CSV table of C-alpha atoms in Angstrom, one decimal:
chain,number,residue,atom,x,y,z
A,1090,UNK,CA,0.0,0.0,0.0
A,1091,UNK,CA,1.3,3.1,-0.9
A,1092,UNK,CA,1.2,6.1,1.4
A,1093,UNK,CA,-1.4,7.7,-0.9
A,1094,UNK,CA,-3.9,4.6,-0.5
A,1095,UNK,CA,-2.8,4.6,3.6
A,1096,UNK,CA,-4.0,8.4,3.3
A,1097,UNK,CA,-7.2,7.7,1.4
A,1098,UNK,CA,-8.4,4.7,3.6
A,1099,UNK,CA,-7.6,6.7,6.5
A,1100,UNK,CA,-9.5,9.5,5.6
A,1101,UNK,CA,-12.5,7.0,4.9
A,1102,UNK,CA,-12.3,5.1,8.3
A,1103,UNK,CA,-11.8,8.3,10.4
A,1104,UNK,CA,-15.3,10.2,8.7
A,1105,UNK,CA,-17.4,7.2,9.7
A,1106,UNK,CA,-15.7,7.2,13.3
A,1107,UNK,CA,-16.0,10.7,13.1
A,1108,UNK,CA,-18.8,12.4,11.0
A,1109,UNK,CA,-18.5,15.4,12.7
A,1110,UNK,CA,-15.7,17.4,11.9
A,1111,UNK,CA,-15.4,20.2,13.9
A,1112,UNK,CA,-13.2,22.8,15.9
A,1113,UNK,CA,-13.2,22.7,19.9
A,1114,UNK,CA,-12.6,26.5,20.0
A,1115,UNK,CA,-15.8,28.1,20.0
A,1116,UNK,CA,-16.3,31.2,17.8
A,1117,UNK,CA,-19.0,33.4,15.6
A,1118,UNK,CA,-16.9,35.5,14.1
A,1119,UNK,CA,-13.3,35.0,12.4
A,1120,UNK,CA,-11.2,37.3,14.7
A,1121,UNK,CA,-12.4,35.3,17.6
A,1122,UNK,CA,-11.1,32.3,15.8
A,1123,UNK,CA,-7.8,34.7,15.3
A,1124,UNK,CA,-7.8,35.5,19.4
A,1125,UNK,CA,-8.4,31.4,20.7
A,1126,UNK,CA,-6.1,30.0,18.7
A,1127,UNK,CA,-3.3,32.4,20.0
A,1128,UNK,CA,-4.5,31.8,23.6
A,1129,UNK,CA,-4.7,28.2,22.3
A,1130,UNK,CA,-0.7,27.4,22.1
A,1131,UNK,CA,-0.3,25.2,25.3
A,1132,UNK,CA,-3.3,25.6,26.5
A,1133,UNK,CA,-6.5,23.5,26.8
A,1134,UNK,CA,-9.3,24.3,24.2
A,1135,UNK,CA,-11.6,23.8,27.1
A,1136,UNK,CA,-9.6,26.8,29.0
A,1137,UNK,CA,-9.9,29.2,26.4
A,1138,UNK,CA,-13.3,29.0,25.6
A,1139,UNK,CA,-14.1,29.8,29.3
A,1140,UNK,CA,-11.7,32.8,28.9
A,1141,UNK,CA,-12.5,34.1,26.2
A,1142,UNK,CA,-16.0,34.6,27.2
A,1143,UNK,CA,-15.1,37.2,30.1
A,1144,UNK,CA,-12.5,39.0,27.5
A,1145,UNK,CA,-15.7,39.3,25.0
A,1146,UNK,CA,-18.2,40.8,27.7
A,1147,UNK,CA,-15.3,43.3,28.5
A,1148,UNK,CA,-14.3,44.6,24.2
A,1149,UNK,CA,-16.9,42.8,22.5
A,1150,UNK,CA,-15.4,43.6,18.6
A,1151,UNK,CA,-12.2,44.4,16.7
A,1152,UNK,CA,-12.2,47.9,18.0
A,1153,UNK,CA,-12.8,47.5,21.4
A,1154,UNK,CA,-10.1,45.1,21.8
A,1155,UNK,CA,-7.6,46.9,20.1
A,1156,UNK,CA,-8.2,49.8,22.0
A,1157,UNK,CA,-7.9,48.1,25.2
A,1158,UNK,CA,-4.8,48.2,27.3
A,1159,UNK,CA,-1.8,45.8,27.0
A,1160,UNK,CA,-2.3,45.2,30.7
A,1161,UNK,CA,-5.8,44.2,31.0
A,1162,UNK,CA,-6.3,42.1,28.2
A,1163,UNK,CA,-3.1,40.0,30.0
A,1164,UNK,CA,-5.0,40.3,33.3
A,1165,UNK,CA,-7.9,38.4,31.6
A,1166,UNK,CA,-6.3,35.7,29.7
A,1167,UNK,CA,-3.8,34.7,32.5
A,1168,UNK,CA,-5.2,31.5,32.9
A,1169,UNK,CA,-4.5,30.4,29.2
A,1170,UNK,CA,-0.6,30.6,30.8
A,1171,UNK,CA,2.5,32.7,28.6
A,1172,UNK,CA,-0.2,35.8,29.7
A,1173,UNK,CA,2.1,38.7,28.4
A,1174,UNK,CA,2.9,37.3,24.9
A,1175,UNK,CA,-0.5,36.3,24.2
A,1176,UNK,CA,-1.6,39.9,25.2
A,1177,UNK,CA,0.6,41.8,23.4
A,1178,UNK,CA,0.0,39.4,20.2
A,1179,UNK,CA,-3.8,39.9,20.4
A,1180,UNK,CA,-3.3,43.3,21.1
A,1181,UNK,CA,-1.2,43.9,18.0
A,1182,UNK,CA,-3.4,41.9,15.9
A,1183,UNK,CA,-7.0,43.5,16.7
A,1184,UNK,CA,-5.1,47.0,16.0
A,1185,UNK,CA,-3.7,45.5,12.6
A,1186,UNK,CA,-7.1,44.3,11.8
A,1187,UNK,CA,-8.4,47.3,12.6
A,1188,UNK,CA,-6.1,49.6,10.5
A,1189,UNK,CA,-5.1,47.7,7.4
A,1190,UNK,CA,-7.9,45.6,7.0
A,1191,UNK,CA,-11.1,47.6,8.3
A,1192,UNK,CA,-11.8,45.1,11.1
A,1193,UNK,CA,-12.6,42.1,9.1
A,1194,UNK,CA,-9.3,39.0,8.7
A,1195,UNK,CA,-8.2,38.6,5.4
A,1196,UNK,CA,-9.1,35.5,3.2
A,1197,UNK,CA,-5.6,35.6,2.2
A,1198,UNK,CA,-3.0,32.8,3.9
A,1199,UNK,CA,0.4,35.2,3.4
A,1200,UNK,CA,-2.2,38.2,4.7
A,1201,UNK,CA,-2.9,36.1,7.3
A,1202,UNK,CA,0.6,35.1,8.5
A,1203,UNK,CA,2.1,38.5,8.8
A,1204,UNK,CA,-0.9,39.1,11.5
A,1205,UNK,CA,1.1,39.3,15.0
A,1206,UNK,CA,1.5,35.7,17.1
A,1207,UNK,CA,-0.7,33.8,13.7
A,1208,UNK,CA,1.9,31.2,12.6
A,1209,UNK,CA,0.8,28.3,9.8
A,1210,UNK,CA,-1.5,26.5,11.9
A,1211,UNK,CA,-3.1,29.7,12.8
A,1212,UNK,CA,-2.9,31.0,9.1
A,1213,UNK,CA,-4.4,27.4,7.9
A,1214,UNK,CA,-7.0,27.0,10.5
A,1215,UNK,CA,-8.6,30.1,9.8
A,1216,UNK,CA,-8.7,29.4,6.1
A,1217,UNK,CA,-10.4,26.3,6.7
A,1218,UNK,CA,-12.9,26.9,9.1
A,1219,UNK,CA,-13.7,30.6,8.1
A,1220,UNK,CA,-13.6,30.7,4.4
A,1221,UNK,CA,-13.6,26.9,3.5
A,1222,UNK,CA,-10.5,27.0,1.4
A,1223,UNK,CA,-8.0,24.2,1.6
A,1224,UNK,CA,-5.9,24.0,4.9
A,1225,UNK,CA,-3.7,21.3,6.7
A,1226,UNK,CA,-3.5,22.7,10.8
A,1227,UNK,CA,-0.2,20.8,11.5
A,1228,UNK,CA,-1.1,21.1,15.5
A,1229,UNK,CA,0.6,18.1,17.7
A,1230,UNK,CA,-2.3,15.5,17.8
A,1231,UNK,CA,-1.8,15.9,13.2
A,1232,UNK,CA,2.3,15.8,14.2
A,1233,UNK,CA,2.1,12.4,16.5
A,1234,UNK,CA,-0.7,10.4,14.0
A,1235,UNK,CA,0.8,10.9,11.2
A,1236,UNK,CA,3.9,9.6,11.7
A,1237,UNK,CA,2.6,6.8,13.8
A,1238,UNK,CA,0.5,5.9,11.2
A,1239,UNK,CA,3.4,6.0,8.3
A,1240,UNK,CA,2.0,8.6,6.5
A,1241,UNK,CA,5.4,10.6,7.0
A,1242,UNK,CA,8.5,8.8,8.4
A,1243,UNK,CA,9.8,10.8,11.9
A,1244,UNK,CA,9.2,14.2,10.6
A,1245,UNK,CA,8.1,16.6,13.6
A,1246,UNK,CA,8.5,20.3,12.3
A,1247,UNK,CA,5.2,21.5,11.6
A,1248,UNK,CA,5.7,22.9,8.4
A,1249,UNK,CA,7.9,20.0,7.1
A,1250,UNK,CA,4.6,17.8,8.0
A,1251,UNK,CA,2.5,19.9,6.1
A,1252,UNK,CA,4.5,20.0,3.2
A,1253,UNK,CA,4.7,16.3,3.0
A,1254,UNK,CA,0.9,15.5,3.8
A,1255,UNK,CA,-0.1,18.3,0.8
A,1256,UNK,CA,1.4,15.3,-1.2
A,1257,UNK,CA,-1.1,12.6,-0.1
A,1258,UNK,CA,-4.4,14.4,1.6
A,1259,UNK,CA,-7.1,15.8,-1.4
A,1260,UNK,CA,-7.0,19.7,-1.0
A,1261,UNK,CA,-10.8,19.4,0.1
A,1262,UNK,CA,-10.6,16.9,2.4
A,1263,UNK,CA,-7.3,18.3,4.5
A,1264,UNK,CA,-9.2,20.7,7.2
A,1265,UNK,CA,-11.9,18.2,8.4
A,1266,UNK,CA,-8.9,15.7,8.0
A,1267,UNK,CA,-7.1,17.5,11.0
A,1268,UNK,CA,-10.3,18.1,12.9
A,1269,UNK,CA,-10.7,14.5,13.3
A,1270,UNK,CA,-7.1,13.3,13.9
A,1271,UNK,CA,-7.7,15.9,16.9
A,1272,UNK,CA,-10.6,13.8,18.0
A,1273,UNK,CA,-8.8,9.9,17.6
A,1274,UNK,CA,-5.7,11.9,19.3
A,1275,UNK,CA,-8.0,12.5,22.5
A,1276,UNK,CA,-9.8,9.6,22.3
A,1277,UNK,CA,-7.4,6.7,20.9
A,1278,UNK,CA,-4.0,7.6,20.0
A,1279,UNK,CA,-3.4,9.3,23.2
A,1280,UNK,CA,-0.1,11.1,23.6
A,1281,UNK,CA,0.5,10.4,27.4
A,1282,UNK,CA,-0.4,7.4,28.4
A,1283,UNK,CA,-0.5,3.7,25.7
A,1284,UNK,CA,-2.7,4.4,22.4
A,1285,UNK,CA,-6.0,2.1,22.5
A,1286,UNK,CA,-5.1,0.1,19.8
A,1287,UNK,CA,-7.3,-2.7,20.5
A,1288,UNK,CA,-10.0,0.3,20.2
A,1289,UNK,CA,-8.8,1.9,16.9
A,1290,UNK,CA,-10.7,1.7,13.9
A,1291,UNK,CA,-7.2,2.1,12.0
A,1292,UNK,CA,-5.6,-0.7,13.4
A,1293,UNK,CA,-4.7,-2.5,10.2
A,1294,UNK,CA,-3.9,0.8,8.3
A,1295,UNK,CA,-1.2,1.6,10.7
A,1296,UNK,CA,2.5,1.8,10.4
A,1297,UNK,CA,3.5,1.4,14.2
A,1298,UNK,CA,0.7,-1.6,14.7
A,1299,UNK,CA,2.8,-3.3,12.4
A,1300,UNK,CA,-0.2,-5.3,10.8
């Protein structure tokens, strides 16, 4: 089986194990998207999403938020841990939005990663979630499955991943893709204690089963 065929089985198996595809950050608007995933970096989804509701009652929009001091917005988001980068990168951000591009985040991926603190996975997520376009978020749970499952051989730099997996994952099917490895990395192919392999519904597709 080529690594192409792994890919396209996987994919198959992992929509009927996981129909829904979606992400664990909740948001109604795309900067929100911008702000969790910032606050996101080692942080529990689950965290931010209680956070962020107390920074949104205090600057509700783009303007608010960039108007609001350095200070506070750390003061809020202190939970989500690394408090004065993430502040002064949302911070930043909000005021780049709200300058360059009237308030509203660029459809644009290159747009996208000269935003402060948005890196590729940032940049992707939002163009697949947002404004449907094809995206591979290269986050750890996509890092540690892949290469278990043989689909790239012990690469672990983000971008080198997502270089190789553009080669084997259909540019429509890459963003829901990552959604679900995120759900078999919580719920399977667990990163801290032994992967429920006796539970996966990949077991004869994968590399490190050695089936």
């Amino acid at each position: 089986m080529t690594k192409k065929q792994r890919a396209l089985a996987i994919i198959e198996r992992l929509k009927k194990a996981y129909p829904q595809a979606e992400c664990s950050l909740d948001y109604d608007q795309a900067w929100k998207l911008l702000v969790s995933v910032r606050l996101a970096a080692q942080c529990t989804d689950a965290r931010v999403n209680v956070v962020v509701e107390k920074l949104y009652e205090k600057f509700p929009d783009v303007d608010a938020l960039a108007q609001a001091p350095v200070e506070e917005i750390e003061r809020i988001v202190h939970p989500c841990g690394l408090g004065n980068s993430k502040a002064r990168d949302i911070s930043a951000c909000m005021k780049m939005l709200r300058d360059e591009y009237g308030g509203k985040v660029p459809d644009d991926f290159n747009k996208l990663l000269a935003l402060p603190g948005v890196g590729r996975k940032s940049a992707n997520l939002i163009m697949g979630d947002v404004f449907g376009k094809p995206a591979i978020v290269t986050d750890t749970h996509c890092i540690r499955l892949v290469n278990r499952m043989g689909l790239v051989d012990g690469i672990k730099e983000p971008a080198k991943v997502e270089k190789e997996l553009w080669k084997l994952i259909p540019p429509q099917e890459g963003s829901d893709f990552c959604h679900r490895l995120v759900n078999h990395g919580r719920d399977v192919c667990t990163a801290r204690t032994r992967p429920s392999c006796d539970k996966c519904c990949l077991l004869d597709l994968c590399k490190q089963a050695g089936i």
